[in-house]
Structures are given as C-alpha cells and as structure tokens.
C-alpha positions as YAML, in Angstrom:
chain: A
units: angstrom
residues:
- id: 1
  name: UNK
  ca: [-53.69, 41.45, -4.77]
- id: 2
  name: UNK
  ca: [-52.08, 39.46, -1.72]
- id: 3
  name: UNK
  ca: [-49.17, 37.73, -2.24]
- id: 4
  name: UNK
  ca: [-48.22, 39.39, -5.58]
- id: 5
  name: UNK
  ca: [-44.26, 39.83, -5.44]
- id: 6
  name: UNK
  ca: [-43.13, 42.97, -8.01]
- id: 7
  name: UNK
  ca: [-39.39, 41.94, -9.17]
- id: 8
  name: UNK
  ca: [-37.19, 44.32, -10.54]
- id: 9
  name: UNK
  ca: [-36.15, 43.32, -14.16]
- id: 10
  name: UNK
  ca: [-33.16, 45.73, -14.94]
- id: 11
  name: UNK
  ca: [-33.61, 48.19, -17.68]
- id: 12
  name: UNK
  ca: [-37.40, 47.58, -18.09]
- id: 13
  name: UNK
  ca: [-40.87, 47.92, -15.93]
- id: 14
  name: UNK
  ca: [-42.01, 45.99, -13.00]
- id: 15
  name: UNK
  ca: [-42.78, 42.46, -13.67]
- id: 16
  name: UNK
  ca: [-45.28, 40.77, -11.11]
- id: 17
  name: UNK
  ca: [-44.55, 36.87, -10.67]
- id: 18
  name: UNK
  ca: [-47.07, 35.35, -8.07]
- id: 19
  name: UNK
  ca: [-45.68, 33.18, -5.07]
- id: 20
  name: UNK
  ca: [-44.63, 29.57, -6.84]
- id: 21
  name: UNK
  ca: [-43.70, 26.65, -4.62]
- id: 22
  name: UNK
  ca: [-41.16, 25.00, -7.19]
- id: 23
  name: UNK
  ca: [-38.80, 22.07, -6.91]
- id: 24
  name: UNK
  ca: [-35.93, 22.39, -9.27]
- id: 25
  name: UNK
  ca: [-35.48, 18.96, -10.40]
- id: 26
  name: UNK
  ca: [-33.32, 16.75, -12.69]
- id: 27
  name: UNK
  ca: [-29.52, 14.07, -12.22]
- id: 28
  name: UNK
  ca: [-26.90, 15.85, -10.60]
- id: 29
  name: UNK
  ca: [-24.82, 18.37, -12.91]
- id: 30
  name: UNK
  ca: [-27.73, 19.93, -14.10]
- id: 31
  name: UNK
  ca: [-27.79, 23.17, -12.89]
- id: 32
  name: UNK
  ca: [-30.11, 23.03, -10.29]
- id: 33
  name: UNK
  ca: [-27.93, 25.29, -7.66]
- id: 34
  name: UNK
  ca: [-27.36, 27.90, -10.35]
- id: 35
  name: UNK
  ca: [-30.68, 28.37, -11.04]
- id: 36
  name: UNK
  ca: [-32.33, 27.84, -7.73]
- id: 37
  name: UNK
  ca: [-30.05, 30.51, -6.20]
- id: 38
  name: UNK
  ca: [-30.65, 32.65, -9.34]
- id: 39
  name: UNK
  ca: [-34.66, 32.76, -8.74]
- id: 40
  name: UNK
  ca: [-34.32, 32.74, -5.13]
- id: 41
  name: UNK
  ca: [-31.76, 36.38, -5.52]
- id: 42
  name: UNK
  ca: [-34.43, 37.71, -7.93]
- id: 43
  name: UNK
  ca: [-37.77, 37.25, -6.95]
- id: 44
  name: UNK
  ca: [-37.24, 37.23, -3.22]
- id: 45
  name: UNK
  ca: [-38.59, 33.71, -1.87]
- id: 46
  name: UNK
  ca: [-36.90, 31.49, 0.43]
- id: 47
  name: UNK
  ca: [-34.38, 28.83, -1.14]
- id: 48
  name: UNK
  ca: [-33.47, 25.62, 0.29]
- id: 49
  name: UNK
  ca: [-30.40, 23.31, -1.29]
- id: 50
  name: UNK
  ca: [-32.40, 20.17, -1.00]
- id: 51
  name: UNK
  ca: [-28.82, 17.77, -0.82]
- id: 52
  name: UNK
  ca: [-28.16, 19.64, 2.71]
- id: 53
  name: UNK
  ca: [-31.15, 18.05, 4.18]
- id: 54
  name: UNK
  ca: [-30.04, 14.56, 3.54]
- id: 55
  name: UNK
  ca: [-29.16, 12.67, 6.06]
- id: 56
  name: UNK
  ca: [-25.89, 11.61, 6.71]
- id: 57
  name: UNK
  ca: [-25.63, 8.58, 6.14]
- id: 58
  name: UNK
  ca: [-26.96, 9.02, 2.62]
- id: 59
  name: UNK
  ca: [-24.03, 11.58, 2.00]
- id: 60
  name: UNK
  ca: [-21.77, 9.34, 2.99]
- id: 61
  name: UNK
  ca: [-23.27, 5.96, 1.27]
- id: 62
  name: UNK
  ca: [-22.96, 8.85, -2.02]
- id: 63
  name: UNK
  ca: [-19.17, 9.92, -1.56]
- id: 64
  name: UNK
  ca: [-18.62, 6.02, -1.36]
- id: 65
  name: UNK
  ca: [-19.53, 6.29, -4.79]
- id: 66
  name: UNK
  ca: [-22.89, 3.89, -3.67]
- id: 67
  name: UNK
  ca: [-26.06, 4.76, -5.23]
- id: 68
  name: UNK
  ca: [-28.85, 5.46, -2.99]
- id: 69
  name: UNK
  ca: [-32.66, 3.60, -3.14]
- id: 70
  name: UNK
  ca: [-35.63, 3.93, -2.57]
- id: 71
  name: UNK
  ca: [-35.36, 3.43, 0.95]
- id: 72
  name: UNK
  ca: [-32.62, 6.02, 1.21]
- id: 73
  name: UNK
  ca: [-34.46, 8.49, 0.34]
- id: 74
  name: UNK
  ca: [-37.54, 8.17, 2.46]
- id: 75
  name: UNK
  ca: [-36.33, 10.25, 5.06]
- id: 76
  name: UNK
  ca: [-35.19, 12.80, 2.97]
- id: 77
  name: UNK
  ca: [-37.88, 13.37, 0.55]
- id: 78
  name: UNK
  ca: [-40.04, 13.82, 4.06]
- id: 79
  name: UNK
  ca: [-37.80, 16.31, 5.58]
- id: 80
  name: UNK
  ca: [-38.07, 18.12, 1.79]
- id: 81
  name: UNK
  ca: [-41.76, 17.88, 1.81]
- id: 82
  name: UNK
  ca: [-42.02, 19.68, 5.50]
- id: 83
  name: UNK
  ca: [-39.69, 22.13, 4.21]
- id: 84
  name: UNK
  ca: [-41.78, 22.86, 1.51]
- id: 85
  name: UNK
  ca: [-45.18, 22.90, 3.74]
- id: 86
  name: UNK
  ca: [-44.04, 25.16, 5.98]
- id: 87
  name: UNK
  ca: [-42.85, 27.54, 2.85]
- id: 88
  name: UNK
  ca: [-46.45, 27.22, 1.44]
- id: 89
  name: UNK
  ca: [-48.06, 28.13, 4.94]
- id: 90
  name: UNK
  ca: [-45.99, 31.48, 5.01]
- id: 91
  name: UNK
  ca: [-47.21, 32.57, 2.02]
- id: 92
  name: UNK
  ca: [-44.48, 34.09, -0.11]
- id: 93
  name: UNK
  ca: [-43.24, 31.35, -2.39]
- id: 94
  name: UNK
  ca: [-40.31, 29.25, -2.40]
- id: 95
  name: UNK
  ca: [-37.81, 27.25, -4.52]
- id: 96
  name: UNK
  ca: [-36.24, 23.69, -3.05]
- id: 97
  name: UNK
  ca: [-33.86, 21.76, -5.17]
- id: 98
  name: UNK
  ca: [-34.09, 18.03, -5.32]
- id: 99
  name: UNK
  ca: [-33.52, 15.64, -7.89]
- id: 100
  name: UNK
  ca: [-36.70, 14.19, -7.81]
- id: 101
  name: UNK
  ca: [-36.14, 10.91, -9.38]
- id: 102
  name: UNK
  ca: [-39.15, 9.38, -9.62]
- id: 103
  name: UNK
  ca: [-42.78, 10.46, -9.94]
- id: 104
  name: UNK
  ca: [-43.53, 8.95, -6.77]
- id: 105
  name: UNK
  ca: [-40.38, 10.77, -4.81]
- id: 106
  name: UNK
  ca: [-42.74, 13.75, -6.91]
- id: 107
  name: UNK
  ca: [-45.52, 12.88, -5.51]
- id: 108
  name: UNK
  ca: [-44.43, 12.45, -1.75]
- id: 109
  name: UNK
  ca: [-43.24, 16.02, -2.64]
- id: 110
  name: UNK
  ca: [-45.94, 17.58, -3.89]
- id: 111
  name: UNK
  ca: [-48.71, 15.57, -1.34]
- id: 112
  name: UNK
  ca: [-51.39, 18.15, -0.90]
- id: 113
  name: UNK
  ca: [-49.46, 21.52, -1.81]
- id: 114
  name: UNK
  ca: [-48.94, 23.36, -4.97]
- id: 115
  name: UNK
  ca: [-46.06, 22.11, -5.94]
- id: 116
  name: UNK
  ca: [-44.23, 22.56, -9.94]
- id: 117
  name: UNK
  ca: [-41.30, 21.09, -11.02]
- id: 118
  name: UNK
  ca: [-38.74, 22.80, -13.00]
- id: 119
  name: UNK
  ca: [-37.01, 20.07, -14.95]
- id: 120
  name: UNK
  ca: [-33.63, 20.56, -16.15]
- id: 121
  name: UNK
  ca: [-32.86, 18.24, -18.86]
- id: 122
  name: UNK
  ca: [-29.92, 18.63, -20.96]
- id: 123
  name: UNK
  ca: [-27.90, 16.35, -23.18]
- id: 124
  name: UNK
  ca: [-26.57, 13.49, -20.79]
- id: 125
  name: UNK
  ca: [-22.87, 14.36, -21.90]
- id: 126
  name: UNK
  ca: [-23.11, 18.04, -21.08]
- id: 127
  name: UNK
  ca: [-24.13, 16.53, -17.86]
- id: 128
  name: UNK
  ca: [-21.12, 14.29, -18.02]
- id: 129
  name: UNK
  ca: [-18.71, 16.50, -18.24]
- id: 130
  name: UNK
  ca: [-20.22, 18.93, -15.28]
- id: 131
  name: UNK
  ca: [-19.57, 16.68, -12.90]
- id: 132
  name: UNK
  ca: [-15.79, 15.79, -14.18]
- id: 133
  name: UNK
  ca: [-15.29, 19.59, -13.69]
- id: 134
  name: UNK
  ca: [-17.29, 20.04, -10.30]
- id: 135
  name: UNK
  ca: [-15.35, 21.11, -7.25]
- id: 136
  name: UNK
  ca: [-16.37, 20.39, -3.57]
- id: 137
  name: UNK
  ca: [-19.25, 18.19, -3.86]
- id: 138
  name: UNK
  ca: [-19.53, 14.65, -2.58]
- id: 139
  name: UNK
  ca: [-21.66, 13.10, -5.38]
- id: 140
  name: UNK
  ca: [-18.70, 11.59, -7.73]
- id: 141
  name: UNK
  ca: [-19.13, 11.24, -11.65]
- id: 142
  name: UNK
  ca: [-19.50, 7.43, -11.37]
- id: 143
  name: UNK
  ca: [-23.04, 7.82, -9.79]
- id: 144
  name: UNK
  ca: [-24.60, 9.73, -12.75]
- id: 145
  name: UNK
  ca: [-25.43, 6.32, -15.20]
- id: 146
  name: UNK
  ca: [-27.43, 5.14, -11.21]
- id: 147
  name: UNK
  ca: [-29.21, 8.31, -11.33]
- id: 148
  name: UNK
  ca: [-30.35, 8.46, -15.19]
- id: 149
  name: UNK
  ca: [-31.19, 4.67, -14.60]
- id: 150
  name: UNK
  ca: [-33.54, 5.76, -11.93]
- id: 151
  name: UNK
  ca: [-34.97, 8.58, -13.42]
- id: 152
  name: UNK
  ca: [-38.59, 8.76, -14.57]
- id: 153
  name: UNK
  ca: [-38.97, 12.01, -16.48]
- id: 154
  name: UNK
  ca: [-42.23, 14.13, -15.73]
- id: 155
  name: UNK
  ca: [-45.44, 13.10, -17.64]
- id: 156
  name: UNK
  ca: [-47.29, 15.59, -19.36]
- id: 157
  name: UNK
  ca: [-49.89, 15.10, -16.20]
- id: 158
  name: UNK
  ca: [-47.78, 16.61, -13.64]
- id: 159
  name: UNK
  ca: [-46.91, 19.94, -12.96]
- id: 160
  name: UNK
  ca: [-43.84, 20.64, -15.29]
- id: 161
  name: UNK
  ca: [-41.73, 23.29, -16.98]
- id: 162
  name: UNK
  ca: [-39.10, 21.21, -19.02]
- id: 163
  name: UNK
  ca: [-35.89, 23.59, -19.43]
- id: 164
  name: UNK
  ca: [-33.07, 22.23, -21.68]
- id: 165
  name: UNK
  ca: [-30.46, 24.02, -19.19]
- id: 166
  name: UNK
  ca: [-28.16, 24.44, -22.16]
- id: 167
  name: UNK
  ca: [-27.74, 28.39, -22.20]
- id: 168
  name: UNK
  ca: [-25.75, 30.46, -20.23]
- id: 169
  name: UNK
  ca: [-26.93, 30.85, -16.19]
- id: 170
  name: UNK
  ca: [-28.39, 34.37, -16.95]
- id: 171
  name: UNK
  ca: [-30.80, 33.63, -19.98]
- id: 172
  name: UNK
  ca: [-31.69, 30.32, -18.52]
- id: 173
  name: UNK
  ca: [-32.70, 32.61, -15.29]
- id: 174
  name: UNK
  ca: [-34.24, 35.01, -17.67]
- id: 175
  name: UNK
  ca: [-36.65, 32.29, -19.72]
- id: 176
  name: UNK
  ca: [-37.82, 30.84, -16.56]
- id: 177
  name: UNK
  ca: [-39.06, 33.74, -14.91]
- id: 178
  name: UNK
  ca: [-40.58, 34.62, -18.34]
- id: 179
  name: UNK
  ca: [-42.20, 31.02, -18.17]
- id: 180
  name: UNK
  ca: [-43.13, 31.78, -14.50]
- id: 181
  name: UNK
  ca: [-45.05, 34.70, -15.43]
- id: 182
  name: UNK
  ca: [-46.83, 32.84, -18.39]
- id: 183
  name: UNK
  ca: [-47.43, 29.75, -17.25]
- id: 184
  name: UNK
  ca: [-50.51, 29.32, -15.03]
- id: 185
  name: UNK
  ca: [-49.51, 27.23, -11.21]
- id: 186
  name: UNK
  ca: [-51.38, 24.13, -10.55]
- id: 187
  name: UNK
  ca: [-54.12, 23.69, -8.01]
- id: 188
  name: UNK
  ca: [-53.37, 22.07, -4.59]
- id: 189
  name: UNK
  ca: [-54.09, 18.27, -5.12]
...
C-alpha cells in the first residue's frame, strides 16, 4: 500500500501507522514539544515547532508578558497552514505543534487538508506548575489564565484525539500511536 510507514515498536512486531497530518494542540505547558518530537523520532514524519514560525513581533509582544489576539495570530496560523500543505503534498505525514486556540484558528488550519488534532488537556494546575518550572522559553506563567480564557476546546465534530497528558512522556507516546493506529483519519474537507 503507498504511503504505509512500518515503525519499529521495540520488543514486539512491526506496527504500520498510515501518514497523519496532526497538529498537537492545547495552552502552553502541555506537553506539546515532548510529544511532537516523540512521534516525529518514532514514526519518521517531518516535525515542525509551530512557536518558531511566529513572527517576531508576536514573540516579543509574549515575553512582554502581553497576550496575543486574534489579529496576532493571523499571520502565523497562515505560515502554519502552508507548512502543513506542503507536508500533505509530499506525502509522508507530518506533526506541527500549535496551540490552536480556537476552532476557527482550527479551521484556518485544517482549510482543505486532512488535518487531526491531538489535544492535550490536563488539569489546569499541572499546567501551572510546568510553566513555573520551564527553562528557556519566552511565554511567562502570567499568560496561561489569557490562553485558557481564549481557549475553545474541540467539539465532538472536529477531528480530535483528547489525551489527558498526565502520564509519563513514554506511555503518553505509547497510547497515542496506539490511538493512531486505531483511530480512523478524517477526510479532506
């Protein structure tokens, strides 16, 4: 079959995951790195930290400890969506990360490619204290209440695997390729 990838689970047979296009989504804290890079190192496909293609100006309207809007993120969701276009036109699969705020921010994502979203959702204090014990990264603790605010979790009509991001990096890597493998992709829309 074209475009089947055959990963390597250690200790057990080949597994055969098909080419996904999948945003890792959710606030900042939540993971998304960890995973993304995670999936990325095991199945083989292209991985792109979605807060690198921001724009300057956004970064530094962030490490001002400003929240960013609607308008902010035009630019960025765009240059996330092309990213993700030219991923689905090679063939192979791909994993972006992005918070993906807002269905609509989803759906500018998602605009005529086959798009999921894995949503990391754990408890907002878990989340909380992440971020007090991050290192290196210009998003401060005092923008996660803006970004909960803003967020409008996934409906049960989009594309969605909802992942509690509570375990350890290496079973949270392990259920989601297990989910991969189980759960059918969408349709282009």
């Amino acid at each position: 079959m074209v475009g089947i990838v055959k990963e390597k689970k250690s200790g057990s047979a080949e597994e055969i995951v098909e080419p996904r296009y999948l945003v890792v989504m959710g606030v900042s804290g939540t993971g998304k790195t960890t995973l993304a890079q995670g999936l990325a190192k095991r199945l083989g496909w292209p991985f792109q930290e979605g807060d690198a293609l921001h724009p300057e100006a956004n970064v530094a309207k962030m490490a001002a400890g400003h929240p960013l809007n609607d308008e902010d993120r035009a630019p960025w969701l765009r240059l996330c969506h092309e990213w993700l276009q030219k991923q689905v036109q090679c063939g192979k699969g791909a994993i972006l990360t992005c918070s993906a705020l807002k269905r609509h921010y989803r759906a500018l994502l998602s605009e005529g490619l086959p798009v999921e979203f894995l949503y990391l959702c754990p408890d907002e204090k878990v989340v909380e204290d992440r971020l007090l014990h991050r290192v290196g990264h210009y998003m401060p603790p005092s923008l996660l209440p803006s970004q909960y605010a803003t967020l409008e979790e996934p409906g049960d009509d989009e594309p969605v695997i909802r992942i509690s991001s509570l375990q350890g990096p290496e079973i949270l890597l392990e259920n989601v390729v297990e989910s991969l493998r189980n759960v059918r992709h969408p349709a282009v829309v």
